[in-house]
Each structure stands twice: as C-alpha cells, then as structure tokens.
C-alpha positions in Angstrom: -130.2 51.2 -82.7 -128.8 54.7 -82.4 -125.4 55.3 -84.1 -123.1 57.7 -82.4 -120.3 59.6 -84.0 -117.4 61.2 -82.1 -115.8 64.0 -84.0 -112.4 65.0 -82.7 -112.5 62.5 -79.8 -112.2 58.7 -79.4 -114.1 56.8 -76.9 -110.9 55.9 -75.2 -109.9 59.5 -74.8 -113.3 60.3 -73.1 -112.9 57.3 -70.8 -109.3 58.4 -69.9 -110.7 61.8 -68.8 -113.3 60.0 -66.7 -116.4 61.5 -68.3 -118.1 58.5 -69.7 -117.3 56.6 -66.6 -119.1 59.2 -64.4 -121.7 57.4 -62.3 -124.7 59.7 -61.8 -124.9 58.5 -58.2 -121.2 58.4 -57.6 -120.6 59.9 -54.1 -117.3 61.5 -55.0 -118.9 64.1 -57.3 -121.9 65.0 -55.3 -120.7 63.7 -51.9 -122.2 64.0 -48.5 -119.6 65.6 -46.3 -118.9 63.6 -43.2 -120.4 65.2 -40.1 -121.2 64.4 -36.5 -124.4 62.4 -36.4 -125.5 64.4 -33.4 -125.5 67.5 -35.5 -128.2 66.1 -37.7 -130.4 65.2 -34.7 -130.3 68.6 -33.1 -132.0 71.1 -35.5 -132.4 74.7 -34.5 -135.8 75.9 -33.5 -137.7 78.5 -35.6 -138.2 81.3 -33.1 -139.2 83.9 -35.7 -139.6 83.9 -39.5 -136.3 83.4 -41.2 -134.5 85.8 -43.4 -134.6 84.6 -47.0 -131.9 85.2 -49.6 -132.6 83.8 -53.1 -129.7 83.8 -55.5 -130.4 83.1 -59.2 -127.6 82.9 -61.7 -128.0 83.4 -65.4 -127.0 80.8 -68.0 -124.7 78.9 -65.7 -124.2 75.4 -67.0 -124.9 72.2 -65.1 -121.2 71.2 -65.2 -120.0 74.7 -64.2 -119.7 74.3 -60.5 -116.9 72.7 -58.5 -118.8 69.9 -57.0 -120.0 68.7 -60.4 -116.4 68.1 -61.4 -115.8 71.4 -63.2 -112.5 73.0 -64.0 -114.0 76.3 -62.9 -113.2 77.4 -59.3 -116.3 78.0 -57.1 -115.0 77.5 -53.6 -117.8 79.5 -51.9 -120.7 77.7 -53.7 -119.0 74.4 -53.0 -118.7 75.1 -49.3 -122.2 76.4 -48.9 -123.6 73.4 -50.8 -121.5 70.9 -48.8 -122.7 72.4 -45.5 -126.3 72.5 -46.7 -128.4 70.3 -49.0 -127.6 69.7 -52.6 -130.6 69.3 -54.9 -129.6 66.8 -57.5 -133.1 66.2 -59.0 -133.8 69.9 -59.5 -135.5 71.3 -62.5 -135.8 74.8 -64.0 -136.9 76.1 -67.4 -134.8 76.3 -70.6 -134.8 80.1 -71.0 -134.9 83.2 -68.9 -138.4 84.6 -68.6 -140.2 81.3 -68.1 -137.9 80.4 -65.1 -138.3 83.8 -63.5 -142.1 83.9 -64.0 -142.5 80.4 -62.5 -140.3 81.4 -59.5 -142.3 84.5 -58.9 -145.8 83.0 -59.4 -145.5 79.4 -58.4 -147.3 78.5 -61.7 -146.4 76.8 -64.9 -146.0 79.2 -67.8 -149.1 77.7 -69.5 -151.0 79.2 -66.6 -149.6 82.7 -67.1 -149.7 82.9 -70.9 -145.9 83.0 -71.1 -145.4 79.6 -72.6 -143.6 80.9 -75.7 -140.1 82.3 -75.9 -139.2 85.3 -73.6 -140.6 88.8 -73.1 -138.7 91.0 -75.5 -137.8 94.6 -74.8 -140.2 96.1 -77.3 -143.2 93.9 -76.6 -146.2 95.3 -74.7 -146.1 92.4 -72.4 -145.3 91.5 -68.7 -146.1 89.1 -65.9 -149.9 89.2 -65.8 -151.0 91.8 -63.3 -153.6 89.6 -61.7 -150.9 87.3 -60.4 -150.1 87.6 -56.7 -146.3 87.4 -56.6 -144.0 85.7 -54.1 -142.7 89.1 -52.7 -146.3 90.3 -52.3 -147.1 87.2 -50.2 -144.0 87.8 -48.2 -144.9 91.5 -47.7 -148.3 90.3 -46.3 -146.3 88.1 -43.9 -144.4 91.2 -42.6 -141.2 90.9 -44.7 -139.2 93.7 -46.1 -138.6 92.8 -49.7 -135.8 93.8 -52.1 -134.7 92.8 -55.5 -131.2 93.3 -57.0 -130.3 92.2 -60.6 -132.1 91.1 -63.7 -136.0 91.4 -63.9 -136.9 90.2 -67.4 -140.6 90.0 -66.7 -141.7 93.0 -68.7 -141.8 96.7 -68.2 -144.0 98.4 -70.8 -146.2 99.8 -68.1 -145.1 101.1 -64.7 -147.5 98.6 -63.2 -145.2 95.9 -64.5 -142.1 97.1 -62.6 -140.6 95.2 -59.7 -141.5 97.9 -57.3 -145.2 97.5 -58.3 -145.0 93.7 -58.1 -144.0 93.3 -54.4 -140.5 94.7 -54.0 -139.8 97.6 -51.7 -136.6 98.4 -53.5 -135.0 97.5 -56.8 -131.6 98.0 -58.4 -131.0 96.2 -61.7 -131.9 95.8 -65.3 -135.3 95.3 -66.9 -134.3 93.6 -70.1 -132.7 90.3 -70.8 -129.0 91.2 -71.1 -126.9 94.3 -70.8 -123.2 95.3 -71.0 -121.7 94.6 -67.6 -120.1 98.0 -67.3 -122.0 100.5 -69.5 -125.5 98.8 -69.0 -126.3 99.3 -72.7 -128.6 96.8 -74.4 -129.3 96.6 -78.1 -132.4 94.9 -79.4 -131.4 95.1 -83.0 -129.3 97.5 -85.2 -129.7 101.0 -83.9 -132.2 100.0 -81.2 -129.9 100.6 -78.2 -130.6 102.0 -74.8 -129.3 102.2 -71.2 -130.8 99.7 -68.8 -129.9 100.1 -65.1 -132.6 101.3 -62.8 -132.9 102.4 -59.2 -136.5 101.9 -58.1 -138.4 103.4 -61.0 -135.7 105.8 -62.1 -132.8 105.4 -64.5 -129.6 104.9 -62.5 -127.3 106.9 -64.9 -124.8 107.5 -62.1 -124.0 103.8 -61.7 -122.6 103.4 -65.2 -119.0 102.0 -65.3 -119.4 99.7 -62.3 -119.2 95.9 -63.0 -122.7 94.6 -62.3 -121.7 91.5 -60.3 -119.8 93.7 -57.8 -122.4 96.4 -57.9 -125.2 93.9 -57.0 -123.3 92.3 -54.2 -122.4 95.7 -52.7 -126.1 96.7 -52.9 -127.1 93.5 -50.9 -124.5 94.4 -48.2 -125.9 97.9 -48.1 -129.5 96.6 -47.7 -128.4 94.3 -44.8 -126.4 97.0 -43.1 -129.4 99.4 -43.1 -132.0 96.8 -42.0 -132.6 95.3 -38.5 -131.9 91.5 -38.2 -134.9 91.5 -35.8 -137.2 92.1 -38.7 -137.6 89.5 -41.5 -136.2 90.3 -44.9 -136.4 88.8 -48.3 -133.7 89.6 -50.9 -133.9 88.3 -54.4 -130.5 88.5 -56.0 -130.8 87.8 -59.8 -127.2 88.1 -61.0 -126.7 89.0 -64.6 -123.7 86.6 -64.6 -122.9 84.6 -66.5 -125.1 85.6 -69.5 -123.4 87.1 -72.5 -121.7 89.5 -73.2 -118.6 87.7 -71.8 -117.0 90.3 -69.7 -115.0 90.1 -66.5 -112.3 92.1 -64.6 -108.9 91.1 -66.0 -107.6 89.7 -62.8 -110.2 86.9 -62.9 -109.4 86.1 -66.6 -105.7 85.8 -65.7 -106.5 82.8 -63.4 -107.7 80.9 -66.4 -105.0 81.9 -68.9 -104.1 78.3 -69.5 -107.6 77.7 -71.1 -107.2 77.5 -74.9 -110.8 78.5 -75.6 -111.2 82.3 -75.2 -114.9 82.1 -74.6 -114.5 79.4 -71.9 -111.7 81.4 -70.3 -113.9 84.5 -70.0 -116.9 82.5 -68.9 -114.9 80.8 -66.2 -113.7 84.1 -64.9 -117.3 85.4 -64.7 -118.4 82.3 -62.7 -115.5 82.7 -60.2 -116.2 86.4 -59.9 -119.9 85.6 -59.2 -118.7 83.0 -56.6 -116.8 85.7 -54.8 -119.8 88.0 -54.9 -121.8 85.2 -53.1 -119.0 85.0 -50.6 -119.3 88.7 -49.8 -123.1 88.4 -49.4 -122.6 85.5 -47.0 -120.1 87.5 -45.1 -122.5 90.4 -44.8 -125.2 88.1 -43.5 -122.8 87.1 -40.7 -121.4 90.5 -40.0 -124.8 92.2 -39.6 -126.4 89.4 -37.5 -128.7 87.7 -40.0 -127.0 84.4 -40.7 -128.2 82.3 -37.8 -131.8 82.8 -38.8 -131.3 82.7 -42.6 -132.2 80.5 -45.5 -130.0 80.9 -48.6 -131.4 79.3 -51.8 -129.1 79.0 -54.8 -130.5 78.2 -58.3 -129.6 78.6 -61.9 -132.2 79.8 -64.3 -131.6 77.5 -67.3 -128.9 75.3 -68.9 -125.6 76.8 -70.0 -125.2 78.2 -73.5 -122.5 76.0 -74.8 -121.3 78.3 -77.7 -120.8 81.0 -75.1 -118.5 79.0 -72.9 -121.0 77.1 -70.8 -121.0 73.3 -70.2 -123.8 71.0 -69.3 -121.8 67.8 -69.6 -122.6 65.0 -69.3 -126.2 66.0 -69.9 -127.7 66.3 -73.4 -128.5 69.6 -75.0 -128.1 73.2 -73.9 -130.0 76.4 -73.0 -133.2 76.8 -75.0 -133.8 73.0 -75.2 -136.0 70.6 -73.3 -133.2 68.0 -73.1 -131.8 67.6 -69.6 -129.0 70.0 -70.4 -131.5 72.7 -70.8 -133.8 72.0 -67.8 -131.8 70.3 -65.1 -130.5 73.0 -62.8 -127.8 73.5 -60.2 -129.6 74.0 -56.9 -128.8 73.9 -53.2 -130.1 75.3 -49.9 -127.8 76.5 -47.1 -129.2 77.3 -43.7 -128.5 76.8 -40.0 -132.2 76.0 -39.7 -132.0 72.8 -41.8 -132.5 69.7 -39.6 -130.5 67.3 -41.7 -127.5 69.1 -43.2 -124.5 68.1 -45.2 -126.2 65.8 -47.6 -127.5 65.3 -51.2 -131.2 65.2 -51.9 -132.6 63.3 -54.8 -136.2 64.6 -54.1 -137.9 65.9 -57.2 -138.0 69.7 -57.0 -139.1 72.3 -59.6 -138.6 76.0 -59.6 -142.3 76.6 -59.0 -141.9 74.9 -55.6 -140.1 77.9 -54.1 -143.2 80.0 -54.0 -145.2 77.8 -51.6 -142.0 76.6 -49.8 -140.8 80.1 -49.0 -144.2 81.5 -48.1 -144.8 78.6 -45.7 -141.3 79.2 -44.2 -142.3 82.8 -43.7 -145.5 81.7 -42.0 -147.5 83.4 -44.7 -151.0 82.5 -45.8 -151.5 80.3 -48.8 -155.2 79.5 -48.3 -156.3 82.4 -50.5 -153.9 81.4 -53.4 -155.6 79.1 -55.8 -154.1 77.2 -58.7 -150.4 76.9 -57.6 -148.4 74.3 -59.5 -145.7 74.3 -56.9 -145.4 72.3 -53.7 -144.0 73.0 -50.3 -140.8 70.9 -50.4 -139.2 72.2 -47.2 -139.8 68.9 -45.3 -138.0 67.1 -48.2 -135.1 69.6 -48.0 -134.8 69.9 -44.3 -135.8 66.5 -43.0 -135.1 64.3 -46.0 -138.8 63.3 -46.4 -140.2 62.2 -49.8 -141.0 64.9 -52.2 -144.7 65.7 -52.7 -144.0 66.3 -56.4 -144.2 63.3 -58.7 -144.4 65.0 -62.1 -143.2 68.2 -63.9 -144.7 69.8 -66.9 -141.7 71.2 -68.6 -143.9 73.1 -71.1 -146.3 73.1 -74.0 -145.5 75.7 -76.6 -148.1 75.8 -79.4 -146.3 78.6 -81.2 -142.9 77.0 -81.5 -142.1 75.8 -85.0 -143.9 72.5 -85.5 -141.8 69.4 -86.1 -141.8 68.5 -89.8 -142.5 64.8 -89.2 -144.9 65.0 -86.2 -148.6 64.2 -86.5 -151.7 63.3 -84.5 -151.4 59.8 -85.9 -147.9 59.4 -84.4 -149.4 60.4 -81.1 -151.9 57.5 -81.2 -154.7 60.0 -81.9 -154.1 61.5 -78.4 -151.6 64.3 -79.1 -150.1 66.0 -82.1 -146.5 65.1 -81.8 -145.5 68.1 -84.1 -146.2 70.4 -81.1 -143.2 71.2 -78.9 -143.9 69.8 -75.4 -142.2 67.9 -72.6 -143.3 66.3 -69.4 -141.7 64.2 -66.6 -143.9 61.7 -64.7 -142.1 59.6 -62.1 -138.9 58.3 -63.7 -140.2 58.8 -67.2 -139.7 61.8 -69.5 -141.5 62.4 -72.8 -140.6 65.0 -75.4 -142.6 65.8 -78.6 -142.1 68.2 -81.5 -138.7 69.8 -81.8 -137.0 69.7 -78.4 -134.0 71.8 -79.6 -130.4 71.1 -80.3 -129.6 67.6 -79.1 -125.9 66.9 -78.9 -123.6 66.2 -76.0 -120.6 68.5 -75.7 -117.8 67.3 -73.5 -116.1 70.4 -71.9 -112.6 69.4 -72.9 -113.6 69.8 -76.6 -113.7 73.6 -76.1 -110.2 74.3 -77.4 -110.9 76.8 -80.2 -113.8 79.1 -80.8 -115.8 78.6 -82.8 -114.1 75.7 -84.5 -114.3 73.6 -81.4 -118.1 73.3 -82.0 -117.5 70.5 -84.4 -115.8 68.5 -81.7 -118.8 66.9 -80.1 -120.8 63.7 -79.8 -123.7 63.6 -82.2 -126.7 61.3 -82.6 -126.8 60.4 -86.2 -130.1 58.6 -86.5 -133.7 59.6 -85.6 -133.7 62.4 -88.1 -137.4 62.0 -88.7 -138.5 61.6 -85.2 -141.0 63.8 -83.3 -141.3 61.9 -80.0 -138.8 60.5 -77.5 -139.2 58.6 -74.2 -136.5 58.2 -71.6 -136.2 56.6 -68.2 -134.4 59.5 -66.6 -133.6 57.6 -63.4 -131.7 54.9 -65.3 -130.6 57.0 -68.2 -130.1 60.6 -67.1 -128.0 61.4 -70.2 -130.9 60.6 -72.5 -129.0 58.2 -74.7 -131.6 55.4 -75.1 -135.0 56.3 -76.6 -137.6 53.8 -75.4 -140.7 55.3 -77.2 -141.0 52.3 -79.5 -140.4 49.7 -76.7 -142.8 51.3 -74.2 -145.9 52.5 -76.1 -147.9 52.0 -72.9 -145.8 54.6 -71.1 -146.0 56.9 -74.1 -149.8 56.8 -74.1 -149.9 57.6 -70.4 -147.7 60.6 -70.7 -149.5 61.9 -73.8 -152.7 61.8 -71.8 -151.0 63.9 -69.1 -150.1 66.4 -71.7 -153.7 66.5 -72.9 -154.8 67.1 -69.3 -152.4 70.0 -68.8 -153.2 71.5 -72.2 -156.9 71.8 -71.2 -155.9 74.1 -68.3 -153.6 76.3 -70.5 -154.6 79.9 -71.1 -153.9 81.7 -74.4 -150.3 82.6 -75.3 -149.4 86.2 -74.7 -146.8 87.1 -77.3 -147.8 90.5 -78.8 -146.1 92.3 -81.7 -143.3 94.7 -80.9 -144.3 98.3 -80.3 -142.2 101.1 -82.0 -142.9 103.4 -79.1 -140.7 101.2 -76.9 -137.5 102.5 -78.7 -135.2 104.1 -76.2 -134.9 107.2 -78.4 -138.5 107.9 -77.4 -137.6 107.5 -73.7 -134.6 109.6 -73.1 -132.1 107.0 -74.3 -133.1 104.4 -71.7 -135.2 101.3 -71.7 -138.3 101.8 -69.6 -142.1 102.0 -69.4 -143.6 103.7 -72.4 -147.4 102.9 -72.1 -149.8 104.6 -69.7 -152.2 102.6 -67.5 -155.0 103.2 -70.0 -153.0 102.3 -73.1 -153.8 99.1 -74.9 -151.3 96.7 -76.4 -151.9 98.1 -79.9 -150.4 101.5 -80.6 -150.5 103.7 -83.7 -149.3 107.2 -84.3 -146.2 109.3 -84.7 -143.8 110.2 -82.0 -140.8 112.4 -81.9 -137.7 111.1 -80.0 -137.1 112.7 -76.6 -133.8 114.4 -76.2 -131.4 111.6 -75.3 -129.0 112.1 -72.4 -126.2 110.7 -74.5 -126.2 112.6 -77.7 -123.5 110.5 -79.3 -124.9 107.5 -81.1 -123.7 104.3 -79.6 -122.3 101.4 -81.6 -124.2 98.3 -81.0 -121.5 95.8 -80.2 -124.0 93.4 -78.7 -125.9 93.4 -82.0 -122.9 92.4 -84.0 -122.2 89.6 -81.5 -125.8 88.4 -81.7 -125.6 88.4 -85.5 -122.5 86.2 -85.3 -124.2 83.8 -82.9 -127.3 83.6 -85.1 -125.2 82.6 -88.1 -123.3 80.1 -86.0 -126.5 78.7 -84.6 -127.9 78.3 -88.1 -124.9 76.1 -89.0 -125.3 74.1 -85.9 -129.1 73.6 -86.2 -128.7 72.2 -89.7 -126.7 69.3 -88.2 -128.9 68.5 -85.3 -131.8 66.1 -85.0 
C-alpha cells in the first residue's frame, strides 16, 4: 500500500481548508447555474456560419480559475463559463508545442513527428508543411482568419510562418516565451533576440507595450475593421501566464496579501488576462459579432507549480502525464448553444476542435484523411454522448527511458521503459517516466522557493515503470491498480502498440548556428531559404543589429535558477 508523507501540513489542516473533502462531482465548485428551462429548449438557428474566437492561455493551472475554487479573481471567465458549457473532462497536452500542433492539425503528435519535447528557437523544424491546418480549412469555407499571440510551431523557413499556414494576419511571437514588455527572448547565454512580429516583419515599434493588453487591443482593432456579415476566425494565443512573471503593478497590488511572491505575480497576470478577455467580449458585442459567435476557451497545458501555478487537487504539473499536466480548463460560450448554463462531462481532447470548428463553419472535411479529432459540437451544444472514448496522451521514444522498465514488465507486449500514456474509457495507463508526481496544495505556497518542500509526496513505488488508474473513480491518481487489474493493463498496452504502429519518425533536429539572432538583425526569425536543407555548414558574419548595445539575458539567469531547482525536486520524485 502506498505511504504518503505530508511535509509542512497535517491531514487535519488540509481537511479544514476543504481540499481533501472536495468531491470531484460536487456541484458547488462546477455548478450548473439556475436558468429558465424554456431557455434551454429554444436554441438560436444557424442562419450563417458563426464567428469563431479561440482563446488559448499559456501555463494556466487547473486550479487557477474562480469556478475551480481558486483564490485568483477571474470574474469574466467565470461568467462566460457559467453562461455557456464547462468542459470538466477536457484534455490537452503537457507542454506548449504539442498542444498547439494538435489544435492546428487535429492530429496526435505521433502523426506529425512532434512527439518529443517542443520546437526550440534554433532548430530547423516546424509544423510539417504537408499538413492542412485549421485556419486553411476555414479559409476554404470563406472565413477571414487572424492570429494574435504565441505561435511556437517553428519558423526556420518563411513557409513555416503563421501567414503561410492559413492566417491572413498575424501579430505575436514566434518562439516559446518572451519578455512581456521588451519582447526579448534568450535561448541560452548570449543567444538573445527580439521576438514580436507583424505579419512577416519584425514589429520593432511595438516594444514597451504589455503583451496581454497589446493582443486584446489588436483583436478589437480586427473586429472594428471587419464586417460582422462576413465570418471571421480569430485565434488568440495569449502569452499569459507563462514566465517571466510580469504584470502591471496595479494588478499585483490586488494580491499584496499573498506571501508567495511568485504566486502573487502569477495571480496578477491571470486577472490581467481575464480583463483582456472581458475587453474582447465587449468588442464582439460593440461591433455586432456576439449574437452569431462561438467563444472557445482552453489552456495549453498544466500549470508550472514552481512559477506560481496550481493544479490542485490533481497530481503533477506542466511537463508531466499525470492529470495535473494534461487535464485542462475548457469551456464554450455562445448564444448558439442549445443547452446552455451547464457542466459537460463528455470526453473532449484538444484535437477535437479541428473537426468541430470546421463543421460549425460548414467546411469540407471529406478530403481530410487521418484526423484523430472528433466533431464534439453535439456533445457540447445538445448534451449528447461524446463520440470520443479514448485519448492517446503520447508516445515519446526519445524521452529518457525509465531505469526499471522492460519488455518483460509489459507482459512482452510493450517496453515499459518508454514514456507513454493512454486513456481508454475510465482507465488511464502510464509507462516509463511520467514526470514529477507530487500533489501541491495551493496554500503551501508561502515562501519561494522554500515552499516547495511543503507538499504531499508518494514515498513508495520508487522502482515502478507502469501505473493504472480508474480516472472516473480516482481523478487524483492516488490508487495504482496495475497489479490488481493486469487484464486492463494488457488491453491498454495493446492500444499503445496499435497507435505506435501508426507513428511517424520523430522530428527533432540539432540546433542550427545560423538561427542566432545576431545573424538576423537582432531578431528571431526565418533564416533558411526554401531550398535549404536541415543541415547547414559554413561561416556567417553577423548582420548589423538594430540594437547595438548587448542585452543582458535576465531570462537565461532565471532559467538557470529553475533548472537547478528542478534538479533538486526531481531527485525526490518517483
């Protein structure tokens, strides 16, 4: 039997705060808002394709929204979710690039070659060019398509840029994280560059503007200049609330009572993002789009707990295949929903948005083969059963193999040293090294980084490489049933084998020195021509940088600190 150790907390103290007594199905935390029954029976009629606004936040934890019992104020998101449909069985990927690639293609990452890690700034890699993207399908259906925010799907060639992958306009960053004001991004000591782009040009003139505000203002400008009589798709990929932890001071002041500085800044960023969503919603109403609109809200992965995020009461964090890494916040708000003001427990995955939104747009999916997503609009709008019964969280053959895994442990079916995870019905199987596995109650975040040792830790299973959970009965992943239910384990291992046979080779090329911003005028951007291969050799002289003064890489120092902290933490995990 598993032995649990609570460091810095007693079981009584947790119960007194109400955390361990939280019933997953308890209506008070994910409640249906009372409404007139006639309202549910009189849905609007689709007279023309709806306007689609897809809002994706970065590193927002599962616990970090008001209606999940958070101490962070999110009144706009709470109201939109309450008046729409909350998705409480919604799954995403554990890190940035995989979630974005699956949203844009409707395919699992094993089917795009992006099953390992993220696309890094200096890699000659991007979303495969043979993939027909979601915005391209919407363009075919007559939509005007716009992207605002973080791309993170590669940019080494111009053909990889958002404006070449289906978006009419783009304002945002190409890399994974930038300074919220200066838009600088450092990919190592001395490897720093500017990353804010307008279309295919560097947007030097926008430096100094807080990105969350800048992106919301751009959405309003797009809506003001477009006709609500013509369908529009806007993909708003906020940088918030990814590190670095930066927010206008007036938002931080609201949380001055929080003892943890990281949590305080993080909370301010979440609330600031909430107000940006409020401004976008207001613009939809002001310019005549709202009555024929569908707003989808999604997080991209679990919260990074050592950067202020919280996934409580779920296990794990960003970058892991525990529920804290892959269960997302999601909801849909629209006057077009037939059964509003309710919570849906239909199984939904981020790949499902591709066919769902293309179908809503009356687009053509008959010529798109091999989608892993399903049209879940009937489940969302009408409360019908989800067509999805399983989710491949991932198979990553390049991730460090678990020390104690073997083919023998996998009944000769699967090598349990390989990092993989799958959900079939109510069952979830993990093999290999799923990542950091603790539960971190939000109230333990009192000091940074010392608060990290105030957590609940599983102290047995140090030599395991396979876990099985009944997620319906045990959503917090506390009771491993792999030894009690070998029959279920065998079934799910066979499903992993099935998916693995369909996987394409991993695309994870070596970094290219030509990508250095010093060779590209001081900014991150495409460096390879259409004819260039992925391997590059030769000498290059740096182009004259716009900013002659060498910039200090503050982000690099922060990353170095986090790496050292993570090493300490990982040495204590399963």
